[in-house]
Coordinates of C-alpha atoms in Angstrom, one line a residue:
F1 CA -6.2 -10.1 -24.5
I2 CA -4.8 -6.7 -24.9
R3 CA -6.5 -4.0 -27.0
N4 CA -5.5 -0.4 -27.4
G5 CA -2.8 -0.9 -24.7
E6 CA -5.3 -2.1 -22.1
K7 CA -5.8 -5.6 -20.8
C8 CA -9.3 -6.9 -21.4
D9 CA -10.6 -9.8 -19.4
T10 CA -13.7 -11.7 -20.3
P11 CA -15.7 -14.4 -18.4
A12 CA -14.5 -18.0 -18.9
G13 CA -16.6 -19.7 -21.6
I14 CA -17.4 -16.6 -23.6
A15 CA -16.0 -18.0 -26.9
H16 CA -18.3 -21.0 -26.6
Y17 CA -21.2 -18.9 -25.5
L18 CA -20.6 -16.7 -28.5
E19 CA -20.6 -19.7 -30.8
H20 CA -24.0 -20.6 -29.6
K21 CA -25.5 -17.2 -30.2
M22 CA -23.9 -16.4 -33.6
F23 CA -26.6 -18.4 -35.4
D24 CA -29.2 -15.8 -34.3
T25 CA -30.0 -13.2 -36.9
K26 CA -32.6 -10.5 -37.2
D27 CA -34.5 -12.7 -39.6
G28 CA -34.4 -15.9 -37.6
N29 CA -31.9 -18.6 -37.1
A30 CA -29.1 -19.4 -39.6
L31 CA -29.0 -23.0 -38.6
Q32 CA -32.6 -23.5 -39.7
V33 CA -32.1 -21.5 -42.9
L34 CA -29.0 -23.6 -43.8
S35 CA -30.8 -26.8 -43.0
Q36 CA -33.8 -25.8 -45.1
N37 CA -31.4 -25.1 -47.9
G38 CA -30.1 -28.6 -48.0
A39 CA -27.0 -28.1 -45.9
E40 CA -25.8 -29.8 -42.7
P41 CA -24.4 -27.0 -40.5
N42 CA -22.6 -27.2 -37.2
A43 CA -20.0 -25.4 -35.1
F44 CA -17.4 -26.1 -32.4
T45 CA -15.2 -24.3 -30.0
S46 CA -11.8 -25.7 -28.9
N47 CA -9.1 -24.2 -26.7
A48 CA -7.6 -22.6 -29.7
M49 CA -10.4 -21.6 -32.1
T50 CA -14.1 -21.5 -33.0
G51 CA -15.2 -23.0 -36.3
Y52 CA -18.5 -22.8 -38.3
Y53 CA -19.0 -25.2 -41.1
F54 CA -21.5 -27.0 -43.3
D55 CA -21.7 -29.9 -45.8
C56 CA -23.9 -29.7 -48.8
T57 CA -24.5 -31.2 -52.3
E58 CA -26.3 -28.2 -53.8
H59 CA -26.7 -24.5 -53.3
F60 CA -23.1 -24.2 -52.2
E61 CA -22.6 -20.5 -53.0
E62 CA -25.9 -19.5 -51.4
N63 CA -25.0 -21.5 -48.2
L64 CA -21.5 -20.0 -48.1
R65 CA -23.0 -16.5 -48.3
I66 CA -25.3 -17.3 -45.4
L67 CA -22.4 -18.6 -43.3
L68 CA -20.1 -15.7 -44.0
S69 CA -23.0 -13.2 -43.4
F70 CA -24.0 -14.5 -39.9
V71 CA -20.5 -14.8 -38.6
S72 CA -19.8 -11.2 -39.7
V73 CA -23.0 -9.5 -38.4
P74 CA -23.9 -10.5 -34.8
Y75 CA -27.4 -10.1 -33.4
F76 CA -27.8 -10.5 -29.7
T77 CA -30.7 -9.4 -27.4
D78 CA -30.7 -9.5 -23.6
E79 CA -33.6 -11.9 -23.7
S80 CA -32.0 -14.4 -26.1
V81 CA -28.7 -14.3 -24.2
E82 CA -30.5 -15.0 -20.9
K83 CA -32.4 -17.8 -22.5
E84 CA -29.2 -19.4 -23.7
R85 CA -27.7 -19.3 -20.2
G86 CA -29.8 -22.2 -19.0
I87 CA -29.0 -24.3 -22.1
I88 CA -25.3 -23.8 -21.8
G89 CA -25.5 -24.4 -18.0
Q90 CA -27.1 -27.7 -18.7
E91 CA -24.3 -28.5 -21.2
I92 CA -21.7 -27.6 -18.6
R93 CA -23.2 -30.0 -16.1
M94 CA -23.2 -32.8 -18.7
V95 CA -19.5 -32.2 -19.3
E96 CA -18.9 -32.3 -15.6
D97 CA -20.5 -35.7 -15.5
S98 CA -18.3 -37.0 -18.4
P99 CA -15.2 -38.9 -17.2
D100 CA -13.5 -38.4 -20.6
W101 CA -13.7 -34.6 -20.3
Q102 CA -13.0 -34.4 -16.6
V103 CA -9.8 -36.4 -16.8
Y104 CA -8.4 -34.3 -19.6
E105 CA -9.4 -30.9 -18.1
R106 CA -7.9 -31.9 -14.8
L107 CA -4.7 -33.0 -16.4
L108 CA -4.2 -29.6 -18.0
A109 CA -5.0 -28.0 -14.6
C110 CA -2.3 -30.2 -13.0
L111 CA 0.4 -29.3 -15.6
Y112 CA -0.2 -25.6 -16.1
R113 CA -0.3 -22.8 -13.5
S114 CA -1.7 -19.9 -15.4
S115 CA -2.5 -20.9 -19.0
P116 CA -6.1 -20.4 -20.1
A117 CA -6.1 -24.1 -21.2
R118 CA -6.6 -24.8 -17.5
V119 CA -10.1 -23.4 -17.7
P120 CA -13.0 -25.5 -19.2
I121 CA -13.9 -24.4 -22.7
A122 CA -17.5 -23.9 -21.8
G123 CA -16.6 -22.1 -18.6
T124 CA -18.5 -22.8 -15.4
V125 CA -22.1 -22.1 -14.3
E126 CA -20.7 -19.3 -12.2
S127 CA -18.5 -17.7 -15.0
I128 CA -21.2 -17.6 -17.7
A129 CA -23.5 -15.8 -15.3
G130 CA -21.4 -12.7 -16.1
I131 CA -21.9 -12.9 -19.9
T132 CA -24.2 -10.3 -21.4
A133 CA -25.1 -9.1 -24.8
E134 CA -22.6 -6.3 -24.4
T135 CA -19.7 -8.7 -23.6
L136 CA -20.6 -10.9 -26.5
Y137 CA -20.6 -7.9 -28.9
D138 CA -17.3 -6.8 -27.5
C139 CA -15.7 -10.2 -27.9
H140 CA -17.1 -10.4 -31.5
H141 CA -15.7 -7.0 -32.4
A142 CA -12.3 -8.1 -31.0
F143 CA -11.9 -11.4 -32.7
Y144 CA -14.4 -11.9 -35.6
C145 CA -12.6 -9.9 -38.2
P146 CA -11.0 -11.0 -41.5
S147 CA -7.4 -10.7 -40.1
N148 CA -8.3 -13.4 -37.5
M149 CA -10.3 -15.7 -39.9
A150 CA -9.4 -18.6 -42.2
L151 CA -11.8 -19.9 -44.8
C152 CA -11.3 -23.5 -46.0
V153 CA -13.4 -25.0 -48.8
V154 CA -13.2 -28.6 -50.1
G155 CA -15.0 -29.9 -53.1
N156 CA -15.8 -29.4 -56.8
V157 CA -16.0 -25.6 -56.6
D158 CA -14.5 -22.6 -58.5
P159 CA -11.8 -21.1 -56.2
H160 CA -12.1 -17.7 -57.9
A161 CA -15.8 -17.6 -57.3
V162 CA -15.3 -18.5 -53.6
I163 CA -12.8 -15.7 -53.2
A164 CA -15.0 -13.2 -55.0
L165 CA -18.0 -14.1 -52.7
A166 CA -15.9 -13.9 -49.6
E167 CA -14.6 -10.4 -50.6
E168 CA -18.1 -9.3 -51.3
V169 CA -19.6 -10.5 -48.0
L170 CA -16.9 -10.1 -45.4
P171 CA -16.1 -6.6 -44.0
R172 CA -13.5 -4.6 -45.9
E173 CA -11.7 -3.6 -42.7
R174 CA -9.3 -6.3 -41.6
G175 CA -9.7 -5.3 -38.0
E176 CA -7.2 -4.3 -35.4
E177 CA -4.5 -6.6 -34.2
I178 CA -5.3 -8.1 -30.9
A179 CA -2.4 -9.2 -28.6
R180 CA -3.2 -12.4 -26.8
C181 CA -2.3 -13.0 -23.2
Y182 CA -1.7 -16.7 -22.3
G183 CA -0.8 -16.2 -18.7
E184 CA 2.6 -16.0 -17.1
E185 CA 5.5 -17.8 -18.8
E186 CA 5.6 -21.4 -17.6
D187 CA 8.6 -23.5 -16.6
G188 CA 9.0 -27.2 -17.2
A189 CA 7.6 -28.3 -13.9
A190 CA 4.0 -29.4 -13.4
A191 CA 1.9 -27.2 -11.2
Q192 CA 0.5 -30.3 -9.4
H193 CA 1.6 -33.9 -9.8
E194 CA -1.6 -35.7 -9.2
T195 CA -5.4 -35.2 -8.7
V196 CA -8.1 -37.7 -8.1
T197 CA -11.8 -37.2 -8.6
Q198 CA -14.5 -39.6 -7.4
M199 CA -17.1 -40.5 -10.1
E200 CA -19.4 -43.5 -10.7
V201 CA -17.6 -45.4 -13.5
A202 CA -17.2 -49.1 -14.3
L203 CA -13.4 -48.7 -14.4
P204 CA -11.2 -45.8 -13.3
Q205 CA -10.0 -43.6 -16.1
F206 CA -6.6 -42.0 -16.0
L207 CA -4.3 -39.7 -18.0
V208 CA -0.5 -39.3 -17.5
G209 CA 0.8 -36.1 -19.1
F210 CA 4.2 -34.8 -19.9
K211 CA 4.7 -31.0 -20.2
C212 CA 6.8 -30.3 -23.3
E213 CA 8.5 -27.2 -24.5
T214 CA 6.5 -25.1 -27.0
N215 CA 8.0 -24.1 -30.3
E216 CA 5.9 -21.2 -31.5
G217 CA 8.1 -20.8 -34.5
D218 CA 7.6 -24.2 -36.0
L219 CA 4.3 -25.6 -34.7
L220 CA 3.6 -28.0 -37.6
R221 CA 7.0 -29.7 -37.2
Q222 CA 6.6 -30.0 -33.5
S223 CA 3.1 -31.4 -33.8
L224 CA 4.2 -34.0 -36.4
I225 CA 7.2 -35.1 -34.1
G226 CA 4.9 -35.3 -31.1
E227 CA 2.3 -37.4 -32.9
M228 CA 5.0 -39.8 -34.2
A229 CA 6.6 -40.1 -30.8
S230 CA 3.1 -40.9 -29.4
D231 CA 2.5 -43.6 -31.9
V232 CA 6.0 -45.2 -31.4
L233 CA 6.0 -45.1 -27.6
L234 CA 2.3 -45.6 -26.8
G235 CA 0.6 -47.1 -29.8
D236 CA -1.0 -50.6 -29.8
S237 CA 2.1 -52.0 -31.5
S238 CA 4.6 -50.5 -29.0
P239 CA 6.5 -52.7 -26.5
L240 CA 5.0 -50.7 -23.6
Y241 CA 1.4 -51.3 -24.8
Q242 CA 2.0 -55.0 -25.3
R243 CA 3.6 -55.4 -21.8
L244 CA 0.9 -53.5 -20.0
Y245 CA -1.8 -55.4 -21.9
D246 CA -0.3 -58.8 -21.3
E247 CA -0.1 -57.9 -17.5
G248 CA -3.8 -57.1 -17.5
L249 CA -3.2 -53.5 -16.5
I250 CA -4.8 -51.9 -19.5
N251 CA -7.5 -52.7 -22.1
S252 CA -8.0 -51.6 -25.7
S253 CA -9.0 -48.1 -24.5
F254 CA -5.4 -47.2 -23.8
G255 CA -3.8 -44.8 -26.1
G256 CA -1.6 -41.7 -26.4
G257 CA -1.5 -38.4 -28.2
F258 CA 0.2 -35.0 -28.5
D259 CA -1.8 -31.8 -28.0
Q260 CA -0.5 -28.4 -28.9
L261 CA -2.2 -25.2 -28.1
P262 CA -0.9 -21.6 -27.8
G263 CA 1.7 -21.8 -25.0
V264 CA 0.8 -25.5 -24.4
A265 CA 2.4 -28.7 -25.5
V266 CA 1.4 -32.0 -23.9
L267 CA 2.3 -35.6 -24.6
C268 CA -0.2 -37.8 -22.8
A269 CA -1.3 -41.4 -22.4
G270 CA -4.4 -42.9 -20.7
G271 CA -7.4 -45.0 -20.8
E272 CA -9.3 -47.4 -18.4
S273 CA -7.5 -49.4 -15.7
G274 CA -8.3 -51.1 -12.5
Q275 CA -4.8 -50.2 -11.3
P276 CA -4.0 -46.8 -12.8
Q277 CA -1.2 -46.1 -10.3
Q278 CA 0.6 -49.2 -11.5
V279 CA 0.3 -48.1 -15.1
S280 CA 1.6 -44.7 -14.2
D281 CA 4.6 -46.2 -12.4
A282 CA 5.4 -48.4 -15.5

């Protein structure tokens, strides 16, 4: 990203690392506090965003206050960051052993030359070795500000009370605008046409991907069109699905989808098959 006219580069996996550490507070751990308060909290990091959320049937406003507070006020120590490194490293190794994750990550790496989407969300064991409390604070300062946040609440609540609470807890300063850098502009050609990884699986898993043009001005429309095209062309009622299934080339795991990220748009299809090359050729 670019801040104050200077390009800032952070270790791969820092957004995911930050998600792990944001629950730490000076008074303890926000996950435990929310759980003790009757909520079911969790978080996730994708290629496009990090989200923190909870479900509850009581103490909603108190739980929302806790959530908004800990995402706004980071608390990292060198010791806690170092301790988390081993936990995240183990998580990375688990993902590396997951055929589902591997086939998707390698598809993006085949299609794109410089997009950050090529890099695993959690980073690598080597990249997270460069993450410190200082880099986490810097990343939080850059991105965890009201101008870069969205709050979504669903349920029998008073919207005005929610807005008032958010205005009370969140920082008054909207934060500086951060320019994103998504790599060099991509053309329509894939960076690499095929990659094969040997893993111990009952049946080979495969993904075939098509690099689509991105339409940054109308993301919702493009996403809806992509999903509809995926259902029509690749769904279980499509002629292609029926033909491949009848020929014994695919099983019920076969499916398609359309993924859209900043600077990335991919229509893909895949699943399990004993003859993945024949499916691709079809």
